[in-house]
Amino acid sequence: MDILTITSLAVGLLSVVLSALAQIAKSSEKTAPYAEFLQRIEGILLGKPASTDTLEKRLEKAIGQLSTASNSVNEILSEIQLTVEQKQKESEKLRAIIESLRREYEENKSLANLTSDEANAVRQILTKEVSALKKKSYIPDILINFGVGAFFFILGIVATKFFAQ
């Protein structure tokens, strides 16, 4: 065996012994000061950073980290809840659209099943109604055009008299 193998085995064995001593020291109140010392040595051997804070400070720090993580989780959950609510609203709108399309489809389906005599009757009724609407729409259009023309005619006369003085 070469020197590197022996050294690495010795350091590994020392680490195991120190780890076991640290575990024993944790369970005993009398050896509390030694436990911290052994943990520091174990941390140095394993390459872990040594903690110089007391147990209370580390506990407060851990509680702070937990509350920060809890706040982050709460924020993420509220974002997820908003997203779910938006998706539910979108799905309700889509359901309403689908329902209206389904009704329209059923109406069109019944129209598609008309016989040629029924289709001719519907065509005649629609033609009569459209022609009646055309006649009714001419009269208001003529009255509106006549009213606008009369207004501008009178406005022209008043403007001429006003500027002539």
mmCIF file of C-alpha atoms in Angstrom:
data_model
loop_
_atom_site.group_PDB
_atom_site.id
_atom_site.type_symbol
_atom_site.label_atom_id
_atom_site.label_comp_id
_atom_site.label_asym_id
_atom_site.label_seq_id
_atom_site.Cartn_x
_atom_site.Cartn_y
_atom_site.Cartn_z
ATOM 1 C CA MET A 1 0.000 0.000 0.000
ATOM 2 C CA ASP A 2 1.210 3.419 -0.824
ATOM 3 C CA ILE A 3 1.103 6.468 1.453
ATOM 4 C CA LEU A 4 -1.963 8.094 -0.248
ATOM 5 C CA THR A 5 -4.125 5.034 0.283
ATOM 6 C CA ILE A 6 -3.103 4.788 3.941
ATOM 7 C CA THR A 7 -3.744 8.514 4.478
ATOM 8 C CA SER A 8 -7.183 8.383 2.867
ATOM 9 C CA LEU A 9 -8.122 5.315 4.933
ATOM 10 C CA ALA A 10 -6.936 7.016 8.120
ATOM 11 C CA VAL A 11 -8.920 10.185 7.363
ATOM 12 C CA GLY A 12 -12.019 8.106 6.533
ATOM 13 C CA LEU A 13 -11.675 6.099 9.753
ATOM 14 C CA LEU A 14 -11.126 9.286 11.770
ATOM 15 C CA SER A 15 -14.236 10.801 10.154
ATOM 16 C CA VAL A 16 -16.337 7.760 11.052
ATOM 17 C CA VAL A 17 -15.062 7.817 14.652
ATOM 18 C CA LEU A 18 -15.686 11.547 14.983
ATOM 19 C CA SER A 19 -19.158 11.162 13.486
ATOM 20 C CA ALA A 20 -19.987 8.404 15.978
ATOM 21 C CA LEU A 21 -18.642 10.525 18.858
ATOM 22 C CA ALA A 22 -20.711 13.483 17.631
ATOM 23 C CA GLN A 23 -23.846 11.342 17.608
ATOM 24 C CA ILE A 24 -23.140 10.151 21.147
ATOM 25 C CA ALA A 25 -22.384 13.701 22.234
ATOM 26 C CA LYS A 26 -25.667 14.971 20.806
ATOM 27 C CA SER A 27 -27.594 12.586 23.000
ATOM 28 C CA SER A 28 -25.810 13.585 26.177
ATOM 29 C CA GLU A 29 -26.287 17.001 27.785
ATOM 30 C CA LYS A 30 -23.026 16.775 29.693
ATOM 31 C CA THR A 31 -20.997 16.561 26.549
ATOM 32 C CA ALA A 32 -22.756 19.400 24.658
ATOM 33 C CA PRO A 33 -19.646 21.602 24.387
ATOM 34 C CA TYR A 34 -17.645 18.660 23.053
ATOM 35 C CA ALA A 35 -20.361 17.814 20.558
ATOM 36 C CA GLU A 36 -20.060 21.206 18.864
ATOM 37 C CA PHE A 37 -16.293 20.811 18.741
ATOM 38 C CA LEU A 38 -16.597 17.341 17.211
ATOM 39 C CA GLN A 39 -19.147 18.582 14.670
ATOM 40 C CA ARG A 40 -16.782 21.335 13.621
ATOM 41 C CA ILE A 41 -13.943 18.855 13.191
ATOM 42 C CA GLU A 42 -16.239 16.532 11.231
ATOM 43 C CA GLY A 43 -17.306 19.451 9.045
ATOM 44 C CA ILE A 44 -13.696 20.375 8.360
ATOM 45 C CA LEU A 45 -12.794 16.788 7.452
ATOM 46 C CA LEU A 46 -15.841 16.410 5.188
ATOM 47 C CA GLY A 47 -15.420 19.856 3.686
ATOM 48 C CA LYS A 48 -18.652 21.237 5.106
ATOM 49 C CA PRO A 49 -18.717 24.874 6.204
ATOM 50 C CA ALA A 50 -18.491 25.210 9.950
ATOM 51 C CA SER A 51 -21.460 26.818 11.625
ATOM 52 C CA THR A 52 -20.509 29.410 14.202
ATOM 53 C CA ASP A 53 -24.081 30.283 15.169
ATOM 54 C CA THR A 54 -25.719 28.968 18.265
ATOM 55 C CA LEU A 55 -28.542 26.482 18.031
ATOM 56 C CA GLU A 56 -31.121 29.195 18.704
ATOM 57 C CA LYS A 57 -29.769 31.416 15.929
ATOM 58 C CA ARG A 58 -29.757 28.518 13.486
ATOM 59 C CA LEU A 59 -33.303 27.649 14.533
ATOM 60 C CA GLU A 60 -34.447 31.257 13.988
ATOM 61 C CA LYS A 61 -32.730 31.268 10.609
ATOM 62 C CA ALA A 62 -34.420 28.000 9.648
ATOM 63 C CA ILE A 63 -37.811 29.360 10.770
ATOM 64 C CA GLY A 64 -37.239 32.457 8.641
ATOM 65 C CA GLN A 65 -36.372 30.307 5.638
ATOM 66 C CA LEU A 66 -39.451 28.167 6.232
ATOM 67 C CA SER A 67 -41.732 31.201 6.431
ATOM 68 C CA THR A 68 -40.205 32.623 3.257
ATOM 69 C CA ALA A 69 -40.733 29.310 1.506
ATOM 70 C CA SER A 70 -44.291 29.153 2.873
ATOM 71 C CA ASN A 71 -45.011 32.650 1.526
ATOM 72 C CA SER A 72 -43.622 31.624 -1.861
ATOM 73 C CA VAL A 73 -45.815 28.533 -1.887
ATOM 74 C CA ASN A 74 -48.855 30.667 -0.950
ATOM 75 C CA GLU A 75 -48.113 33.092 -3.796
ATOM 76 C CA ILE A 76 -47.740 30.241 -6.265
ATOM 77 C CA LEU A 77 -50.983 28.671 -5.038
ATOM 78 C CA SER A 78 -52.856 31.968 -5.416
ATOM 79 C CA GLU A 79 -51.505 32.350 -8.976
ATOM 80 C CA ILE A 80 -52.612 28.799 -9.743
ATOM 81 C CA GLN A 81 -56.048 29.530 -8.266
ATOM 82 C CA LEU A 82 -56.410 32.650 -10.445
ATOM 83 C CA THR A 83 -55.377 30.676 -13.506
ATOM 84 C CA VAL A 84 -57.881 27.931 -12.690
ATOM 85 C CA GLU A 85 -60.662 30.502 -12.203
ATOM 86 C CA GLN A 86 -59.819 32.112 -15.562
ATOM 87 C CA LYS A 87 -59.850 28.709 -17.255
ATOM 88 C CA GLN A 88 -63.233 27.942 -15.644
ATOM 89 C CA LYS A 89 -64.677 31.218 -16.954
ATOM 90 C CA GLU A 90 -63.302 30.478 -20.414
ATOM 91 C CA SER A 91 -64.771 26.983 -20.322
ATOM 92 C CA GLU A 92 -68.179 28.364 -19.256
ATOM 93 C CA LYS A 93 -68.090 30.788 -22.197
ATOM 94 C CA LEU A 94 -67.125 27.950 -24.528
ATOM 95 C CA ARG A 95 -69.971 25.812 -23.156
ATOM 96 C CA ALA A 96 -72.448 28.626 -23.821
ATOM 97 C CA ILE A 97 -71.119 29.052 -27.373
ATOM 98 C CA ILE A 98 -71.275 25.301 -27.970
ATOM 99 C CA GLU A 99 -74.840 25.181 -26.651
ATOM 100 C CA SER A 100 -75.951 28.035 -28.917
ATOM 101 C CA LEU A 101 -74.240 26.348 -31.890
ATOM 102 C CA ARG A 102 -75.957 23.085 -30.978
ATOM 103 C CA ARG A 103 -79.379 24.833 -30.930
ATOM 104 C CA GLU A 104 -78.627 26.533 -34.248
ATOM 105 C CA TYR A 105 -77.545 23.193 -35.686
ATOM 106 C CA GLU A 106 -80.783 21.556 -34.578
ATOM 107 C CA GLU A 107 -82.812 24.390 -36.171
ATOM 108 C CA ASN A 108 -80.837 24.166 -39.405
ATOM 109 C CA LYS A 109 -81.105 20.387 -39.351
ATOM 110 C CA SER A 110 -84.888 20.639 -39.197
ATOM 111 C CA LEU A 111 -84.837 23.176 -42.062
ATOM 112 C CA ALA A 112 -82.668 20.853 -44.122
ATOM 113 C CA ASN A 113 -85.260 18.096 -43.782
ATOM 114 C CA LEU A 114 -88.031 20.184 -45.406
ATOM 115 C CA THR A 115 -89.678 18.840 -48.492
ATOM 116 C CA SER A 116 -89.662 20.886 -51.686
ATOM 117 C CA ASP A 117 -93.269 22.041 -51.115
ATOM 118 C CA GLU A 118 -92.438 23.169 -47.547
ATOM 119 C CA ALA A 119 -89.285 24.934 -48.798
ATOM 120 C CA ASN A 120 -91.308 26.776 -51.460
ATOM 121 C CA ALA A 121 -93.846 27.865 -48.836
ATOM 122 C CA VAL A 122 -91.080 29.196 -46.550
ATOM 123 C CA ARG A 123 -89.493 30.984 -49.536
ATOM 124 C CA GLN A 124 -92.805 32.688 -50.430
ATOM 125 C CA ILE A 125 -93.360 33.825 -46.825
ATOM 126 C CA LEU A 126 -89.849 35.237 -46.601
ATOM 127 C CA THR A 127 -90.226 37.012 -49.951
ATOM 128 C CA LYS A 128 -93.475 38.677 -48.799
ATOM 129 C CA GLU A 129 -91.931 39.822 -45.517
ATOM 130 C CA VAL A 130 -88.802 41.210 -47.213
ATOM 131 C CA SER A 131 -90.838 43.121 -49.775
ATOM 132 C CA ALA A 132 -93.063 44.544 -47.009
ATOM 133 C CA LEU A 133 -89.991 45.680 -45.114
ATOM 134 C CA LYS A 134 -88.572 47.338 -48.238
ATOM 135 C CA LYS A 135 -91.766 49.353 -48.736
ATOM 136 C CA LYS A 136 -91.814 50.413 -45.091
ATOM 137 C CA SER A 137 -88.188 51.499 -45.180
ATOM 138 C CA TYR A 138 -88.650 53.838 -48.178
ATOM 139 C CA ILE A 139 -91.077 56.183 -46.394
ATOM 140 C CA PRO A 140 -88.854 56.978 -43.368
ATOM 141 C CA ASP A 141 -85.828 57.377 -45.647
ATOM 142 C CA ILE A 142 -87.679 59.889 -47.834
ATOM 143 C CA LEU A 143 -88.902 61.822 -44.780
ATOM 144 C CA ILE A 144 -85.415 61.944 -43.247
ATOM 145 C CA ASN A 145 -83.838 63.133 -46.513
ATOM 146 C CA PHE A 146 -86.551 65.783 -46.998
ATOM 147 C CA GLY A 147 -86.110 66.985 -43.368
ATOM 148 C CA VAL A 148 -82.321 67.273 -43.686
ATOM 149 C CA GLY A 149 -82.642 69.106 -47.024
ATOM 150 C CA ALA A 150 -85.203 71.539 -45.572
ATOM 151 C CA PHE A 151 -82.968 72.191 -42.561
ATOM 152 C CA PHE A 152 -79.988 73.116 -44.739
ATOM 153 C CA PHE A 153 -82.197 75.205 -47.067
ATOM 154 C CA ILE A 154 -83.472 77.268 -44.105
ATOM 155 C CA LEU A 155 -79.967 77.449 -42.639
ATOM 156 C CA GLY A 156 -78.705 78.821 -46.005
ATOM 157 C CA ILE A 157 -81.408 81.527 -46.053
ATOM 158 C CA VAL A 158 -80.660 82.552 -42.445
ATOM 159 C CA ALA A 159 -76.926 82.615 -43.099
ATOM 160 C CA THR A 160 -77.367 84.737 -46.236
ATOM 161 C CA LYS A 161 -79.509 87.308 -44.390
ATOM 162 C CA PHE A 162 -77.129 87.334 -41.441
ATOM 163 C CA PHE A 163 -74.021 87.921 -43.580
ATOM 164 C CA ALA A 164 -75.830 90.412 -45.870
ATOM 165 C CA GLN A 165 -76.331 92.911 -43.017
#
